[in-house]
Backbone as a ProteinNet text record, in pm:
[ID]
protein_1_A
[PRIMARY]
XXXXXXXXXXXXXXXXXXXXXXXXXXXXXXXXXXXXXXXXXXXXXXXXXXXXXXXXXXXXXXXXXXXXXXXXXXXXXXXXXXXXXXXXXXXXXXXXXXXXXXXXXXXXXXXXXXXXXXXXXXXXXXXXXXXXXXXXX
[TERTIARY]
-395	-286.2	-150.7	-78.1	54.5	159.9	283.6	394	416.3	319.3	337.4	281	247	182.8	269.2	400.8	489.1	478.9	479.7	467.6	327.6	227	91.7	87.8	151.4	158.3	233.3	346.9	425.4	343.4	273.1	189.9	78.1	17.5	-88.2	-34.2	84.6	146.4	175.3	225.7	257.6	131.7	25.6	-102.1	-155.1	-143.1	-186.6	-110.5	21.8	105	71.1	49.9	13.8	-119.4	-212.4	-341.4	-321.3	-230	-198.9	-146.6	-56.1	0	-112.8	-196	-307.3	-400.1	-431.3	-520	-457.5	-328	-257.9	-265.8	-246	-252	-393.6	-490.4	-631.7	-670.2	-607.3	-632.8	-599.6	-511.8	-472.7	-537.4	-644.4	-715.9	-630.3	-537.8	-457.5	-508.8	-537	-576.7	-450.6	-440.6	-323.2	-367.4	-301.1	-327.6	-198	-206	-88.9	-78.4	43.3	65.9	103.5	56.9	90.5	235.1	317.3	456.6	504.2	563.4	605.7	722.2	806	929.2	923	843.6	845.2	707.2	704.5	579.4	575.1	498.8	488.7	347.4	338	207	213.9	100.6	92.7	-9.4	23.2	-65.6	-83.8	-207.5	-233.4	-356.9	-364	-481.1	-544.6	-514.3	-569.5	-473.2	-378.3	-278	-138.1	-105.2	26.9	20.1	128.7	135.5	268	259.8	378	385.3	504.6	528.4	606.4	552.9	611.8	666.2	787.1	844.4	827.9	739.3	707.6	802.6	875.5	973.4	919	876.2	821	865.8	872.4	855.3	968.8	942.9	1040.3	1170.4	1280.8	1414.1	1499.9	1613.9	1707.7	1777.7	1800.7	1867.5	1790.9	1758.3	1692.3	1791.6	1804.6	1889.6	1797.7	1820.9	1736.8	1825.7	1791	1868.1	1867.5	1981.9	1992.4	1891.8	1872.7	1778.4	1635.5	1605.6	1473.8	1458.7	1568.1	1564.9	1554.8	1625.5	1615.2	1472.5	1413.3	1274.9	1180.1	1203.1	1124.1	1135.7	1258.3	1281.9	1217.8	1226.5	1167.9	1016.2	955.7	810.5	770.4	847.9	819.3	824.4	920.3	935.8	812.4	768.3	648.8	524.6	510	393.8	410.1	530.6	565.8	534.3	582.8	553.6	681.4	664.9	777.6	796.1	921.4	951	986.7	936.6	972.2	980.5	1071.8	1078.6	993.8	912.9	830.5	832.7	845.4	835.9	745.6	709.4	618.8	671.8	702.4	744.2	631.7	635.9	525.7	435	498.7	427	484.5	420.2	474.5	594.4	708.2	831.3	869.9	883.7	917.9	1064	1130.2	1270.8	1286.4	1371.5	1401.2	1496.7	1503.8	1592.5	1739.1	1777.6	1918.4	1957	1862.4	1894.9	1961.3	1953.6	2013.2	2164.6	2230.4	2375.9	2409.8	2512.2	2558.3	2636	2596.1	2665.4	2685.9	2755.7	2785.1	2664.4	2614.8	2500.4	2369	2375.4	2256.2	2266.3	2148.9	2142.1	2093.7	2140.9	2099.8	2036.1	1921.7	1861	1886.9	1974.2	2005.8	1919.5	1813.6	1716.6	1778.1	1878.7	1946	2025.2	2106.7	2187.8	2101.7	1990	1905.4	1799.2	1808.6	1709.9	1684.5	1791.1	1780.1	1708.7	1700.2	1633.9	1490.1	1453.1	1320.2	1218.3	1099.8	993.2	858.5	758.2	622.8	551.7	440.5	365.8	316.2	289.7	247.5	343.7	473.8	577.4	568	548.5	538.9	420.4	306.3	184.7	202.5	265.4	288.9	374.4	482.3	570.8	496.8	414.9	336.2	240.9	176.6	85.5	157.3	274.4	353.2	387.1	426.6	458.7	337.5	221.4	98.8	63.6	79.3	44.2	142.6	265.7	371.1	353.2	281.8	265.5	179.1
4429.7	4501.1	4450.9	4386.6	4338.1	4442.3	4398.5	4490.1	4515.1	4474	4485.4	4615.8	4710.1	4833.5	4913.3	4908.6	4982	4925.4	4792.9	4733.5	4757	4763.8	4793.8	4932.6	5027.6	5164.8	5166.4	5096.5	5089.5	5026.9	4918.9	4853.7	4944.9	5016.6	5111.3	5218.3	5272.1	5374.1	5318.3	5195.2	5128.8	5113.4	5064.8	5045.7	5179.7	5283.4	5417.5	5466.1	5447.1	5491.2	5410.9	5280.1	5196.5	5243.9	5281.2	5335.4	5465.4	5550.1	5676.1	5648.5	5551.3	5515.1	5463.9	5373.9	5317.3	5427.4	5525.4	5636	5723	5745.9	5826.1	5759.5	5627.2	5552.8	5551.2	5544.3	5541	5668.2	5779	5905.6	5894.8	5802.5	5782.7	5656.3	5610.8	5489.6	5364	5361.1	5240.9	5170.9	5044.1	4963	4902.5	4903.2	4844.6	4732.1	4620.6	4505.6	4463.7	4437.1	4385.8	4236.7	4189.6	4047.7	3984.2	3864.6	3794.3	3747.8	3801.3	3760.7	3780.6	3676.3	3681.9	3777.9	3795.8	3873.7	4016	4035.7	4165.1	4227.1	4359.9	4430.9	4453.3	4369.2	4379.7	4418	4500.3	4538.2	4535.5	4503.6	4508.7	4617.1	4700.8	4810.5	4809.9	4828.1	4828.5	4908.2	4945.2	5018.7	4943.6	4815.8	4737.2	4726	4817.6	4812.5	4802.7	4899.3	4900.8	4826.3	4756.2	4681.2	4712.1	4742.4	4774.3	4683.5	4638.5	4563.9	4657.9	4679.5	4775.5	4704.7	4741.9	4695.7	4813.1	4796.4	4905.5	4901.4	5009	5020.8	5113.8	5055.3	5131.4	5067.2	5138.2	5282.2	5358.3	5484.2	5565.2	5577.7	5560.9	5579.7	5653.8	5703.8	5768	5663.2	5546.4	5436.6	5307.5	5241.5	5111.8	5003.9	4902.5	4788	4676	4624.9	4518.4	4400.5	4284.8	4165	4140.7	4099	4075.4	3972	3866	3763.3	3818.3	3921.4	3984.6	4058.7	4120.8	4191	4089.8	3976.7	3874.5	3821.8	3799.8	3751.5	3853.1	3978.7	4089.5	4091.6	4080.3	4081.5	3961	3844.6	3722.5	3735.4	3787.7	3809.7	3908.1	4013.7	4115.4	4053	3965.1	3895.5	3808.2	3735.5	3650	3731	3846.5	3932.3	4022	4023.6	4116.2	4259.7	4294.1	4423.9	4506	4635.8	4726.2	4737	4748	4747.1	4885.4	4912.3	5035.4	5009.1	5080	5082.3	5202.4	5187.2	5300.6	5312.6	5436.1	5463.2	5584.2	5613.4	5725.2	5810	5934.5	6028.1	6130.3	6233.9	6329.4	6290.3	6239.6	6188	6050.6	5981.3	5853.8	5884.6	5827.9	5850.2	5719.8	5725.6	5608.8	5615.9	5500.6	5492.3	5375	5393.4	5279.9	5185	5061.3	4965	5006.9	5079.6	5119.4	5228.5	5269.1	5362.6	5287.9	5155.5	5074.1	5067.7	5071.7	5057.3	4919.6	4859.7	4730.1	4747.3	4673	4680.9	4539.9	4458.7	4322.9	4231.7	4196.2	4105.5	4177.3	4307.7	4390.2	4481.7	4534.2	4651.1	4761.4	4881.9	4994.5	5101.2	5149.1	5265.5	5381.5	5470.3	5590.1	5701.7	5737.2	5832.8	5970.4	6004.3	6133.2	6132.6	6027.4	6015.3	5994.8	5924.3	5888.9	5995.2	6108.3	6216.4	6249.7	6256.5	6290	6184.8	6062.3	5952.8	5933.5	6003.2	5988.4	6062.9	6002.8	6072.2	6034	6107.7	6081.6	5988.5	5936.1	5844.4	5916.5	6044.6	6129.6	6117.6	6118.7	6107.3	5972.8	5866.7	5732.2	5725.8	5778.8	5776.3	5857.4	5974	6058.7	5987.2	5922.9	5850.2	5733.9	5666	5553.2	5599.5	5713.8	5769.9	5803.7	5864.5	5899.2	5774.5	5667.8	5540.5	5487.5	5492.3	5442.7	5521.6	5653.3	5739.4	5728	5690.9	5681	5556.5	5457	5330.3	5349.2
-3839.3	-3907.6	-3856.7	-3942.7	-3905.8	-3934.6	-3944.5	-3969.7	-4118.1	-4202.4	-4346.5	-4402.7	-4314.9	-4359.5	-4457.6	-4440.5	-4531.3	-4672.9	-4683	-4816.2	-4872.1	-4784.6	-4829.8	-4892.7	-4827.2	-4878.2	-5011.1	-5016.6	-5140	-5252	-5221.8	-5322.5	-5370	-5276.7	-5312.1	-5407.2	-5373.8	-5458	-5596.9	-5601.6	-5726.8	-5812.5	-5750.5	-5819.5	-5871.5	-5788.9	-5827.7	-5950.4	-5949.6	-6062.6	-6188.4	-6173	-6287.8	-6346.3	-6258.9	-6303.2	-6379.8	-6332	-6401	-6542.4	-6552.8	-6683.6	-6773.6	-6718.4	-6794.9	-6846	-6760.3	-6798.7	-6906.6	-6894.8	-6994.4	-7131.7	-7134.8	-7260	-7315.9	-7227.3	-7267.3	-7343.1	-7306.9	-7377.2	-7525.9	-7560.8	-7700.9	-7758.5	-7693.8	-7735.2	-7729.2	-7636.9	-7615.5	-7490.9	-7504.5	-7390	-7331	-7200.2	-7135	-7043	-7053.9	-6967.9	-6899.6	-6771.3	-6700.5	-6729.7	-6746.7	-6768.8	-6635.8	-6613.4	-6489.4	-6497	-6412.2	-6406.6	-6263.6	-6208.5	-6068.5	-6046.2	-6148	-6129.7	-6183.3	-6286.6	-6355.2	-6361.4	-6365.4	-6392	-6541.9	-6609.3	-6754.1	-6792.7	-6895.3	-6946.3	-7098.1	-7157.2	-7302.3	-7334.3	-7430.8	-7467.2	-7617.6	-7660.5	-7803.3	-7838.3	-7965.3	-8014.6	-8132.2	-8143.5	-8253.4	-8369.3	-8377.7	-8484.1	-8426.1	-8342.2	-8280.4	-8147.7	-8116.6	-7992.3	-7923.5	-7794.8	-7716.5	-7595.3	-7566.7	-7443.8	-7352.7	-7234.9	-7142.1	-7019.1	-6983.1	-6857.6	-6761.5	-6663.8	-6571.7	-6452.7	-6435.8	-6327.9	-6220.6	-6109.9	-5998.2	-5867.3	-5758.3	-5745.4	-5815	-5845.3	-5917.9	-5840.2	-5910.9	-5853.4	-5955.5	-5909.9	-6003.2	-6086.8	-6026.3	-6095.9	-6072	-6180.4	-6171.2	-6210.6	-6126.7	-6159.3	-6205.5	-6325.2	-6378.7	-6415	-6363.8	-6395.6	-6545.9	-6598.1	-6741.8	-6789.8	-6711	-6755.5	-6764.9	-6687.5	-6697.1	-6829.4	-6871.7	-7000.6	-7115.2	-7104.1	-7210.2	-7217.7	-7100	-7092.1	-7158.1	-7127.3	-7182.2	-7334.6	-7385.1	-7529.5	-7597.8	-7534.1	-7589.3	-7599.4	-7495.1	-7496.3	-7605.6	-7618.7	-7719.9	-7859.4	-7878.1	-8005.2	-8032.1	-7929.1	-7940.2	-7976.2	-7912.4	-7935.2	-8057.8	-8113.1	-8220.5	-8176.4	-8056.4	-7995.6	-7980.9	-7987.9	-7962.9	-7811.4	-7769.9	-7626.7	-7573	-7453.8	-7384.2	-7235.1	-7171.6	-7026.1	-6987.2	-6884.8	-6843.6	-6691.3	-6646.7	-6504.4	-6488.7	-6366.9	-6344.2	-6230.7	-6266.4	-6163.3	-6153.3	-6231.5	-6238.5	-6354.4	-6458.7	-6575	-6608.1	-6699.6	-6746.8	-6835.8	-6801.9	-6878.4	-6947	-7078.6	-7158.8	-7201.8	-7200.2	-7241.4	-7337.5	-7440.3	-7527.4	-7454	-7499.3	-7434.4	-7440.7	-7546.2	-7555	-7454.5	-7371.7	-7263.2	-7147.6	-7150.9	-7045.1	-7058.3	-6944.4	-6941.5	-6886.3	-6943.6	-6898.2	-6768.4	-6665.3	-6536.5	-6482.5	-6558.4	-6514.1	-6517.6	-6399.5	-6386.2	-6419.9	-6415.1	-6432	-6552.7	-6588.8	-6674.2	-6581.5	-6604.5	-6521.4	-6608	-6561.8	-6624.1	-6529.1	-6571.8	-6495.3	-6553.6	-6483.1	-6538.1	-6563.3	-6484.2	-6502.8	-6634.1	-6652.8	-6774.4	-6898.9	-6881.7	-6996.2	-7026.1	-6960.2	-6979.2	-7125.5	-7201.2	-7342.7	-7426.5	-7374.9	-7446.4	-7400.7	-7294.1	-7236.9	-7322.7	-7337.3	-7409.2	-7352.6	-7393.8	-7346.3	-7444.5	-7403.7	-7489.2	-7613.8	-7599	-7709.8	-7828.5	-7799	-7902.6	-7973.9	-7897.7	-7954.2	-8051.2	-8007	-8087	-8215.4	-8204.1	-8321.8	-8424.9	-8378.7	-8469.7	-8534.3	-8456.4	-8504.9	-8615	-8594.4	-8691.1	-8821.5	-8808.9	-8926.4	-9006.7	-8934.7	-9001.5	-9077.1	-9014.4	-9077.4	-9201.1	-9191.6	-9303.8	-9418.9	-9385.5	-9487.2	-9574.5	-9522.5	-9595.8	-9719.3
[MASK]
+++++++++++++++++++++++++++++++++++++++++++++++++++++++++++++++++++++++++++++++++++++++++++++++++++++++++++++++++++++++++++++++++++++++++

């Protein structure tokens, strides 16, 4: 055991939260897969019809600073996959945010969870809207 125990604990917590998010999505028949990316925690979730690209922000903080180039990368990938984009973090439950919840802060975009409270929603809401869209066609 080296001096890396703190990061081990943090990684364990991160993995646990990602598992919680995955399980929550599974309840709605959405499969979630993590994408291999050195810089970002990205996941793709789908149910065979709808596809979502998720930027997972963990560990939970009141304010997340995200490099602009990471957001461009995220948007480019979403375009390639033809997937809807959401920022997701996990506090007590999985909290989803639209990209427009981000504030421009120079080199970064910031997700202020306190300010963006009104834009936050659960996966249940996303699924309901998706269903309505399908039925409307």
